[in-house]
């Protein structure tokens, strides 16, 4: 059975062999998705991770360019420090909220969950998951605005 999916959770539950096709070629890995991610050193298939890594690299490069060009004023440094603190807060909230979503997903993945759980409770969890996912998207938008401020 060949399964093509961008849903890493789904792939991690089913796959025992990963075939990644890229512009550089084909990587055929015999093992679970978690093993594959460990083998690669990062989850380069996770778009959020890739975007975060690219933005962080871009930010570091801009900071290095600014350092070479001279120091900014004290008020600029204070604003940057506050923005960085806010960025750290947002990142923590994103991680916490994504963890809650993963917890709900784990409940949904339990084979006995739907047999032993009331329909109303299932609907409640589905609504909570949707709310949390929306919160993650809002936090990501805010993260991006603060990141652009740091420019």
mmCIF file of C-alpha atoms in Angstrom:
data_model
loop_
_atom_site.group_PDB
_atom_site.id
_atom_site.type_symbol
_atom_site.label_atom_id
_atom_site.label_comp_id
_atom_site.label_asym_id
_atom_site.label_seq_id
_atom_site.Cartn_x
_atom_site.Cartn_y
_atom_site.Cartn_z
ATOM 1 C CA UNK A 1 0.000 0.000 0.000
ATOM 2 C CA UNK A 2 1.410 3.389 -0.977
ATOM 3 C CA UNK A 3 0.119 6.253 1.107
ATOM 4 C CA UNK A 4 0.672 9.886 0.164
ATOM 5 C CA UNK A 5 -0.112 12.388 2.889
ATOM 6 C CA UNK A 6 1.020 15.658 4.402
ATOM 7 C CA UNK A 7 -0.577 14.690 7.715
ATOM 8 C CA UNK A 8 2.453 13.668 9.750
ATOM 9 C CA UNK A 9 0.327 12.355 12.615
ATOM 10 C CA UNK A 10 -1.505 10.029 10.227
ATOM 11 C CA UNK A 11 1.741 8.906 8.581
ATOM 12 C CA UNK A 12 3.374 8.290 11.963
ATOM 13 C CA UNK A 13 0.551 5.943 12.919
ATOM 14 C CA UNK A 14 0.673 3.830 9.750
ATOM 15 C CA UNK A 15 3.958 4.022 7.895
ATOM 16 C CA UNK A 16 6.835 1.601 8.363
ATOM 17 C CA UNK A 17 8.740 2.930 5.345
ATOM 18 C CA UNK A 18 9.187 6.530 4.204
ATOM 19 C CA UNK A 19 9.949 7.492 0.612
ATOM 20 C CA UNK A 20 10.682 11.189 0.239
ATOM 21 C CA UNK A 21 10.861 12.598 -3.282
ATOM 22 C CA UNK A 22 12.722 15.900 -3.659
ATOM 23 C CA UNK A 23 14.469 17.847 -6.411
ATOM 24 C CA UNK A 24 17.728 16.270 -5.212
ATOM 25 C CA UNK A 25 16.392 12.740 -5.609
ATOM 26 C CA UNK A 26 14.588 9.992 -3.725
ATOM 27 C CA UNK A 27 15.284 9.057 -0.117
ATOM 28 C CA UNK A 28 14.003 5.583 0.787
ATOM 29 C CA UNK A 29 13.970 5.006 4.546
ATOM 30 C CA UNK A 30 12.849 1.719 6.102
ATOM 31 C CA UNK A 31 11.392 2.580 9.506
ATOM 32 C CA UNK A 32 8.759 4.687 11.244
ATOM 33 C CA UNK A 33 8.194 8.369 10.616
ATOM 34 C CA UNK A 34 9.629 9.246 14.041
ATOM 35 C CA UNK A 35 12.764 7.247 13.208
ATOM 36 C CA UNK A 36 12.958 9.052 9.865
ATOM 37 C CA UNK A 37 12.742 12.480 11.524
ATOM 38 C CA UNK A 38 15.463 11.431 13.975
ATOM 39 C CA UNK A 39 17.588 10.157 11.082
ATOM 40 C CA UNK A 40 17.221 13.485 9.227
ATOM 41 C CA UNK A 41 17.930 15.552 12.327
ATOM 42 C CA UNK A 42 14.809 17.690 12.007
ATOM 43 C CA UNK A 43 11.228 17.565 10.814
ATOM 44 C CA UNK A 44 11.930 19.308 7.519
ATOM 45 C CA UNK A 45 8.515 18.203 6.267
ATOM 46 C CA UNK A 46 6.748 20.346 8.890
ATOM 47 C CA UNK A 47 5.986 23.637 7.162
ATOM 48 C CA UNK A 48 5.782 25.540 10.461
ATOM 49 C CA UNK A 49 9.238 24.312 11.460
ATOM 50 C CA UNK A 50 10.686 25.184 8.060
ATOM 51 C CA UNK A 51 9.132 28.671 8.068
ATOM 52 C CA UNK A 52 10.228 29.311 11.655
ATOM 53 C CA UNK A 53 13.770 28.183 10.844
ATOM 54 C CA UNK A 54 13.922 30.408 7.732
ATOM 55 C CA UNK A 55 12.583 33.438 9.605
ATOM 56 C CA UNK A 56 14.985 32.899 12.477
ATOM 57 C CA UNK A 57 17.903 32.665 10.059
ATOM 58 C CA UNK A 58 16.748 35.818 8.302
ATOM 59 C CA UNK A 59 16.420 37.630 11.622
ATOM 60 C CA UNK A 60 19.906 36.594 12.727
ATOM 61 C CA UNK A 61 21.356 37.783 9.412
ATOM 62 C CA UNK A 62 19.643 41.190 9.787
ATOM 63 C CA UNK A 63 20.895 41.556 13.355
ATOM 64 C CA UNK A 64 24.432 40.726 12.225
ATOM 65 C CA UNK A 65 24.178 43.286 9.415
ATOM 66 C CA UNK A 66 22.974 45.921 11.879
ATOM 67 C CA UNK A 67 25.835 45.155 14.244
ATOM 68 C CA UNK A 68 28.288 45.670 11.412
ATOM 69 C CA UNK A 69 26.570 48.924 10.426
ATOM 70 C CA UNK A 70 26.665 50.445 13.939
ATOM 71 C CA UNK A 71 24.631 50.368 17.172
ATOM 72 C CA UNK A 72 21.093 51.727 17.368
ATOM 73 C CA UNK A 73 19.748 54.157 19.960
ATOM 74 C CA UNK A 74 18.725 53.104 23.464
ATOM 75 C CA UNK A 75 14.996 53.462 22.745
ATOM 76 C CA UNK A 76 15.371 51.258 19.670
ATOM 77 C CA UNK A 77 17.183 48.660 21.771
ATOM 78 C CA UNK A 78 14.421 48.769 24.398
ATOM 79 C CA UNK A 79 11.696 48.312 21.789
ATOM 80 C CA UNK A 80 13.584 45.418 20.242
ATOM 81 C CA UNK A 81 14.043 43.803 23.636
ATOM 82 C CA UNK A 82 10.295 44.114 24.363
ATOM 83 C CA UNK A 83 9.438 42.686 20.941
ATOM 84 C CA UNK A 84 11.817 39.775 21.514
ATOM 85 C CA UNK A 85 10.190 39.064 24.897
ATOM 86 C CA UNK A 86 6.770 39.155 23.215
ATOM 87 C CA UNK A 87 8.038 36.796 20.521
ATOM 88 C CA UNK A 88 9.185 34.359 23.217
ATOM 89 C CA UNK A 89 5.774 34.591 24.949
ATOM 90 C CA UNK A 90 3.934 33.927 21.695
ATOM 91 C CA UNK A 91 6.199 30.987 20.874
ATOM 92 C CA UNK A 92 5.482 29.475 24.297
ATOM 93 C CA UNK A 93 1.726 29.908 23.824
ATOM 94 C CA UNK A 94 1.920 28.314 20.371
ATOM 95 C CA UNK A 95 3.780 25.300 21.771
ATOM 96 C CA UNK A 96 1.332 24.977 24.671
ATOM 97 C CA UNK A 97 -1.725 25.227 22.413
ATOM 98 C CA UNK A 98 -0.307 22.768 19.870
ATOM 99 C CA UNK A 99 0.341 20.373 22.758
ATOM 100 C CA UNK A 100 -3.331 20.588 23.757
ATOM 101 C CA UNK A 101 -4.357 19.868 20.149
ATOM 102 C CA UNK A 102 -2.002 16.860 20.106
ATOM 103 C CA UNK A 103 -3.611 15.600 23.339
ATOM 104 C CA UNK A 104 -7.051 15.741 21.761
ATOM 105 C CA UNK A 105 -5.719 14.032 18.627
ATOM 106 C CA UNK A 106 -4.287 11.260 20.813
ATOM 107 C CA UNK A 107 -7.719 10.718 22.383
ATOM 108 C CA UNK A 108 -9.306 10.555 18.935
ATOM 109 C CA UNK A 109 -6.677 7.997 17.868
ATOM 110 C CA UNK A 110 -7.528 5.656 20.747
ATOM 111 C CA UNK A 111 -9.429 2.730 19.154
ATOM 112 C CA UNK A 112 -11.868 2.551 22.085
ATOM 113 C CA UNK A 113 -12.473 6.288 22.371
ATOM 114 C CA UNK A 114 -15.621 6.472 20.243
ATOM 115 C CA UNK A 115 -17.088 3.345 21.819
ATOM 116 C CA UNK A 116 -16.615 4.586 25.373
ATOM 117 C CA UNK A 117 -17.222 8.307 24.941
ATOM 118 C CA UNK A 118 -20.583 10.069 24.814
ATOM 119 C CA UNK A 119 -21.409 11.778 21.493
ATOM 120 C CA UNK A 120 -21.746 15.119 23.226
ATOM 121 C CA UNK A 121 -18.286 14.774 24.718
ATOM 122 C CA UNK A 122 -16.872 13.874 21.301
ATOM 123 C CA UNK A 123 -18.518 16.972 19.787
ATOM 124 C CA UNK A 124 -17.194 19.066 22.651
ATOM 125 C CA UNK A 125 -13.652 17.855 22.007
ATOM 126 C CA UNK A 126 -14.039 18.474 18.283
ATOM 127 C CA UNK A 127 -15.158 22.050 18.999
ATOM 128 C CA UNK A 128 -12.328 22.538 21.499
ATOM 129 C CA UNK A 129 -9.827 21.253 18.948
ATOM 130 C CA UNK A 130 -11.178 23.643 16.298
ATOM 131 C CA UNK A 131 -10.995 26.540 18.780
ATOM 132 C CA UNK A 132 -7.425 25.646 19.742
ATOM 133 C CA UNK A 133 -6.401 25.288 16.097
ATOM 134 C CA UNK A 134 -7.872 28.731 15.383
ATOM 135 C CA UNK A 135 -5.946 30.100 18.360
ATOM 136 C CA UNK A 136 -2.713 28.625 16.965
ATOM 137 C CA UNK A 137 -3.381 30.345 13.632
ATOM 138 C CA UNK A 138 -4.007 33.690 15.375
ATOM 139 C CA UNK A 139 -0.850 33.285 17.428
ATOM 140 C CA UNK A 140 1.136 32.455 14.285
ATOM 141 C CA UNK A 141 -0.200 35.659 12.654
ATOM 142 C CA UNK A 142 0.807 37.668 15.728
ATOM 143 C CA UNK A 143 4.196 35.931 15.770
ATOM 144 C CA UNK A 144 4.708 36.958 12.152
ATOM 145 C CA UNK A 145 3.782 40.622 12.876
ATOM 146 C CA UNK A 146 6.228 40.797 15.797
ATOM 147 C CA UNK A 147 8.884 39.056 13.707
ATOM 148 C CA UNK A 148 8.422 41.698 10.986
ATOM 149 C CA UNK A 149 8.747 44.444 13.623
ATOM 150 C CA UNK A 150 12.081 42.972 14.590
ATOM 151 C CA UNK A 151 12.852 42.900 10.858
#
